[in-house]
CSV table of C-alpha atoms in Angstrom, one decimal:
chain,number,residue,atom,x,y,z
A,119,SER,CA,38.3,56.1,21.1
A,120,LEU,CA,37.4,55.0,17.6
A,121,PHE,CA,36.7,51.4,18.7
A,122,GLN,CA,34.4,52.5,21.5
A,123,PHE,CA,32.6,54.7,19.1
A,124,PHE,CA,32.1,51.7,16.8
A,125,LEU,CA,30.7,49.6,19.7
A,126,ASP,CA,28.3,52.4,20.7
A,127,LYS,CA,27.0,52.6,17.2
A,128,VAL,CA,26.6,48.8,17.0
A,129,ARG,CA,24.7,48.7,20.3
A,130,SER,CA,22.4,51.5,19.0
A,131,ASN,CA,21.7,50.3,15.5
A,132,LEU,CA,22.2,46.5,15.5
A,133,HIS,CA,19.0,44.5,15.9
A,134,LEU,CA,18.9,40.7,16.1
A,135,ILE,CA,15.8,38.6,15.6
A,136,LEU,CA,15.7,35.3,17.3
A,137,CYS,CA,13.0,32.9,16.4
A,138,HIS,CA,12.0,30.3,19.0
A,139,SER,CA,9.2,27.7,18.8
A,140,PRO,CA,6.9,27.5,21.8
A,141,VAL,CA,6.7,23.7,21.2
A,142,GLY,CA,8.6,21.7,23.8
A,143,SER,CA,10.8,23.0,26.6
A,144,THR,CA,13.7,24.4,24.5
A,145,PHE,CA,12.6,28.0,24.8
A,146,ARG,CA,11.9,27.7,28.5
A,147,ILE,CA,15.4,26.2,29.2
A,148,ARG,CA,17.2,28.8,27.1
A,149,GLY,CA,15.2,31.6,29.0
A,150,ARG,CA,16.5,30.2,32.3
A,151,LYS,CA,20.1,29.9,31.1
A,152,PHE,CA,20.2,33.3,29.4
A,153,PRO,CA,17.9,35.7,31.3
A,154,ALA,CA,18.7,38.5,28.8
A,155,LEU,CA,16.6,36.7,26.2
A,156,ILE,CA,13.6,37.7,28.4
A,157,SER,CA,14.7,40.9,30.1
A,158,CYS,CA,16.6,42.7,27.3
A,159,MET,CA,14.5,41.8,24.3
A,160,VAL,CA,11.1,42.5,23.0
A,161,LEU,CA,8.9,39.3,22.8
A,162,ASP,CA,6.6,39.2,19.8
A,163,VAL,CA,4.2,36.4,19.9
A,164,PHE,CA,2.8,35.7,16.4
A,165,GLN,CA,-0.9,34.9,16.1
A,166,PRO,CA,-2.1,31.7,14.4
A,167,TRP,CA,-2.4,31.7,10.7
A,168,PRO,CA,-6.0,32.4,9.5
A,169,ARG,CA,-7.8,29.7,7.6
A,170,ASP,CA,-7.4,31.4,4.2
A,171,ALA,CA,-3.6,31.6,4.7
A,172,LEU,CA,-3.5,27.9,5.6
A,173,ILE,CA,-5.5,27.0,2.5
A,174,GLY,CA,-3.2,29.1,0.3
A,175,VAL,CA,-0.1,27.5,1.8
A,176,ALA,CA,-1.5,24.0,1.4
A,177,GLU,CA,-2.4,24.6,-2.2
A,178,ARG,CA,1.1,26.0,-2.9
A,179,PHE,CA,2.8,23.0,-1.4
A,180,MET,CA,0.5,20.4,-2.9
A,181,VAL,CA,1.3,21.5,-6.5
A,182,VAL,CA,3.7,18.6,-6.6
A,183,LEU,CA,0.7,16.2,-6.4
A,184,GLU,CA,-0.8,17.4,-9.7
A,185,LYS,CA,0.5,14.2,-11.4
A,186,ASN,CA,-0.8,12.0,-8.5
A,187,ILE,CA,-4.1,13.7,-8.2
A,188,PRO,CA,-5.0,15.3,-11.6
A,189,ASP,CA,-8.4,16.6,-10.4
A,190,GLU,CA,-8.0,20.2,-9.2
A,191,GLU,CA,-11.2,20.1,-7.2
A,192,VAL,CA,-9.9,17.1,-5.2
A,193,LEU,CA,-6.6,18.9,-4.5
A,194,ALA,CA,-8.6,22.0,-3.3
A,195,ASN,CA,-10.7,19.8,-1.0
A,196,ILE,CA,-7.5,18.2,0.4
A,197,ALA,CA,-6.0,21.7,1.1
A,198,GLN,CA,-9.2,22.9,2.8
A,199,HIS,CA,-9.3,19.7,4.9
A,200,SER,CA,-5.7,20.2,6.0
A,201,ALA,CA,-6.5,23.7,7.0
A,202,GLU,CA,-9.6,22.5,8.9
A,203,VAL,CA,-7.5,19.9,10.8
A,204,HIS,CA,-4.9,22.5,11.8
A,205,VAL,CA,-7.6,25.0,12.9
A,206,SER,CA,-9.3,22.2,14.9
A,207,VAL,CA,-6.0,21.6,16.7
A,208,TYR,CA,-6.0,25.2,17.7
A,209,LYS,CA,-9.4,24.9,19.2
A,210,ALA,CA,-8.5,21.7,21.0
A,211,ASN,CA,-5.4,23.4,22.4
A,212,ARG,CA,-7.6,26.2,23.9
A,213,ARG,CA,-10.0,23.8,25.4
A,214,TYR,CA,-7.0,21.8,26.8
A,215,LEU,CA,-5.6,25.0,28.4
A,216,GLU,CA,-9.0,25.9,29.9
A,217,GLU,CA,-9.6,22.4,31.3
A,218,GLU,CA,-6.1,21.2,32.2
A,219,ARG,CA,-4.3,24.5,32.7
A,220,ARG,CA,-1.5,23.2,30.5
A,221,VAL,CA,-0.2,24.6,27.3
A,222,ASN,CA,0.0,22.7,24.1
A,223,SER,CA,1.3,24.7,21.2
A,224,THR,CA,0.9,24.2,17.5
A,225,THR,CA,3.0,26.3,15.1
A,226,PRO,CA,2.9,26.8,11.3
A,227,LYS,CA,5.8,24.4,11.1
A,228,SER,CA,3.5,21.7,12.4
A,229,PHE,CA,1.2,22.5,9.5
A,230,LEU,CA,4.0,22.3,7.0
A,231,GLU,CA,5.1,19.0,8.5
A,232,LEU,CA,1.5,17.8,8.1
A,233,ILE,CA,1.5,18.7,4.4
A,234,SER,CA,4.9,17.1,3.9
A,235,PHE,CA,3.9,14.0,5.7
A,236,TYR,CA,0.7,13.7,3.5
A,237,VAL,CA,2.6,14.2,0.3
A,238,ARG,CA,5.2,11.7,1.2
A,239,MET,CA,2.6,9.1,2.4
A,240,LEU,CA,0.5,9.5,-0.7
A,241,THR,CA,3.4,9.1,-3.0
A,242,ASP,CA,4.7,6.0,-1.1
A,243,LYS,CA,1.2,4.5,-1.1
A,244,GLN,CA,0.6,5.1,-4.8
A,245,SER,CA,4.0,3.7,-5.7
A,246,SER,CA,3.1,0.6,-3.6
A,247,VAL,CA,-0.3,0.3,-5.3
A,248,GLU,CA,1.3,0.7,-8.8
A,249,TRP,CA,3.9,-2.0,-7.9
A,250,ASN,CA,1.1,-4.4,-6.7
A,251,VAL,CA,-0.9,-3.7,-9.8
A,252,SER,CA,2.1,-4.4,-12.0
A,253,ARG,CA,2.8,-7.6,-10.1
A,254,LEU,CA,-0.9,-8.6,-10.5
A,255,GLU,CA,-0.8,-7.9,-14.2
A,256,ARG,CA,2.3,-10.0,-14.6
A,257,GLY,CA,0.7,-12.8,-12.6
A,258,LEU,CA,-2.5,-12.6,-14.8
A,259,ALA,CA,-0.4,-12.7,-17.9
A,260,ILE,CA,1.5,-15.8,-16.7
A,261,MET,CA,-1.9,-17.5,-15.8
A,262,HIS,CA,-3.2,-16.6,-19.3
A,263,ASN,CA,-0.1,-18.2,-20.9
A,264,VAL,CA,-0.5,-21.3,-18.7
A,265,GLN,CA,-4.2,-21.6,-19.6
A,266,GLU,CA,-3.2,-21.4,-23.3
A,267,GLY,CA,-0.5,-24.1,-22.7
A,268,VAL,CA,-3.0,-26.3,-20.9
A,269,ALA,CA,-5.5,-25.9,-23.8
A,270,ASP,CA,-2.8,-26.9,-26.2
A,271,LEU,CA,-2.0,-29.9,-24.1
A,272,LYS,CA,-5.7,-30.9,-23.9
A,273,ARG,CA,-5.9,-30.8,-27.7
A,274,ASP,CA,-2.7,-32.9,-28.1
A,275,LEU,CA,-4.1,-35.3,-25.5
A,276,GLN,CA,-7.3,-35.7,-27.4
A,277,VAL,CA,-5.4,-36.4,-30.6
A,278,THR,CA,-3.2,-38.9,-28.8
A,279,LEU,CA,-6.2,-40.7,-27.2
A,280,GLN,CA,-7.8,-40.9,-30.6
A,281,GLN,CA,-4.6,-42.5,-32.0
A,282,VAL,CA,-4.5,-44.9,-29.0
A,283,ASP,CA,-8.1,-46.0,-29.7
A,284,GLU,CA,-7.2,-46.6,-33.3
A,285,LYS,CA,-4.1,-48.6,-32.4
A,286,LYS,CA,-6.2,-50.5,-29.9
A,287,ILE,CA,-8.7,-51.5,-32.5
A,288,SER,CA,-5.9,-52.5,-34.9
A,289,THR,CA,-4.2,-54.5,-32.1
A,290,GLU,CA,-7.5,-56.3,-31.3
A,291,GLU,CA,-8.0,-57.2,-35.0
A,292,LEU,CA,-4.4,-58.4,-35.2
A,293,ILE,CA,-4.9,-60.6,-32.0
A,294,LYS,CA,-8.0,-62.1,-33.7
A,295,GLN,CA,-6.0,-62.9,-36.8
A,296,VAL,CA,-3.2,-64.4,-34.8
A,297,THR,CA,-5.7,-66.5,-32.8
A,298,VAL,CA,-7.2,-67.8,-36.0
A,299,ALA,CA,-3.8,-68.5,-37.5
A,300,SER,CA,-2.7,-70.2,-34.3
A,301,GLY,CA,-5.8,-72.5,-34.4
A,302,ALA,CA,-5.1,-73.4,-38.1
A,303,ALA,CA,-1.4,-74.1,-37.2
A,304,ALA,CA,-2.5,-76.4,-34.4
A,305,VAL,CA,-4.7,-78.3,-36.7
A,306,GLU,CA,-1.9,-78.6,-39.2
A,307,ARG,CA,0.5,-79.7,-36.5
A,308,GLU,CA,-2.0,-82.4,-35.3
A,309,ALA,CA,-2.4,-83.6,-38.9
A,310,ALA,CA,1.4,-83.7,-39.4
A,311,ARG,CA,1.8,-85.6,-36.2
A,312,GLN,CA,-0.7,-88.2,-37.3
A,313,GLU,CA,1.0,-88.5,-40.7
A,314,GLN,CA,4.3,-88.8,-38.9
A,315,SER,CA,2.9,-91.6,-36.7
A,316,LYS,CA,1.6,-93.4,-39.8
A,317,CYS,CA,4.9,-93.1,-41.5
A,318,GLU,CA,6.8,-94.4,-38.5
A,319,ALA,CA,4.4,-97.3,-38.3
A,320,LEU,CA,4.9,-98.2,-41.9
A,321,ALA,CA,8.7,-97.9,-41.6
A,322,ALA,CA,8.6,-100.2,-38.6
A,323,GLU,CA,6.4,-102.7,-40.4
A,324,ALA,CA,8.7,-102.6,-43.5
A,325,GLN,CA,11.8,-103.4,-41.4
A,326,ARG,CA,10.1,-106.6,-40.1
């Protein structure tokens, strides 16, 4: 039949590509649940990326950091370091397999996640540093304004103290004058009292 012919053609010409990461147990579990994934398919294990490819990918994804790190040489060194870290993990995985007989896989996705993590962390840290610098500058500006205000207060205080000293001298002079005037008034009161006594005596004598 026509439909059967269609199915035969599909089986003959349709090819599916399934990508599985060796990291974790997901691929192993799926292989147990669906044996056709192993028995009816061709497994193609991709080899690790070479160092030059890792450096090229790192440089491509770190273009977004040109504003954060304007020095191209520094960016190139960071890309090379990222590739070196990833390659060293490959070597550590092989040594781990030889010594412990256990598999620890590292995929290109891990390398991309490393780059993404570095970009995100650098951006966050620089934003935090810029915010702290801005906060410090505001604090220094406030301290500068406070110092200027204190200096103005010191000048006003010196003027006030000078005025107080002048008022103090004037007050002491006034006290001296008042003291002298009080002494003269006491002498005059004593003389008036004596005159009053004489007048009272003469009045009493005249009445007799």
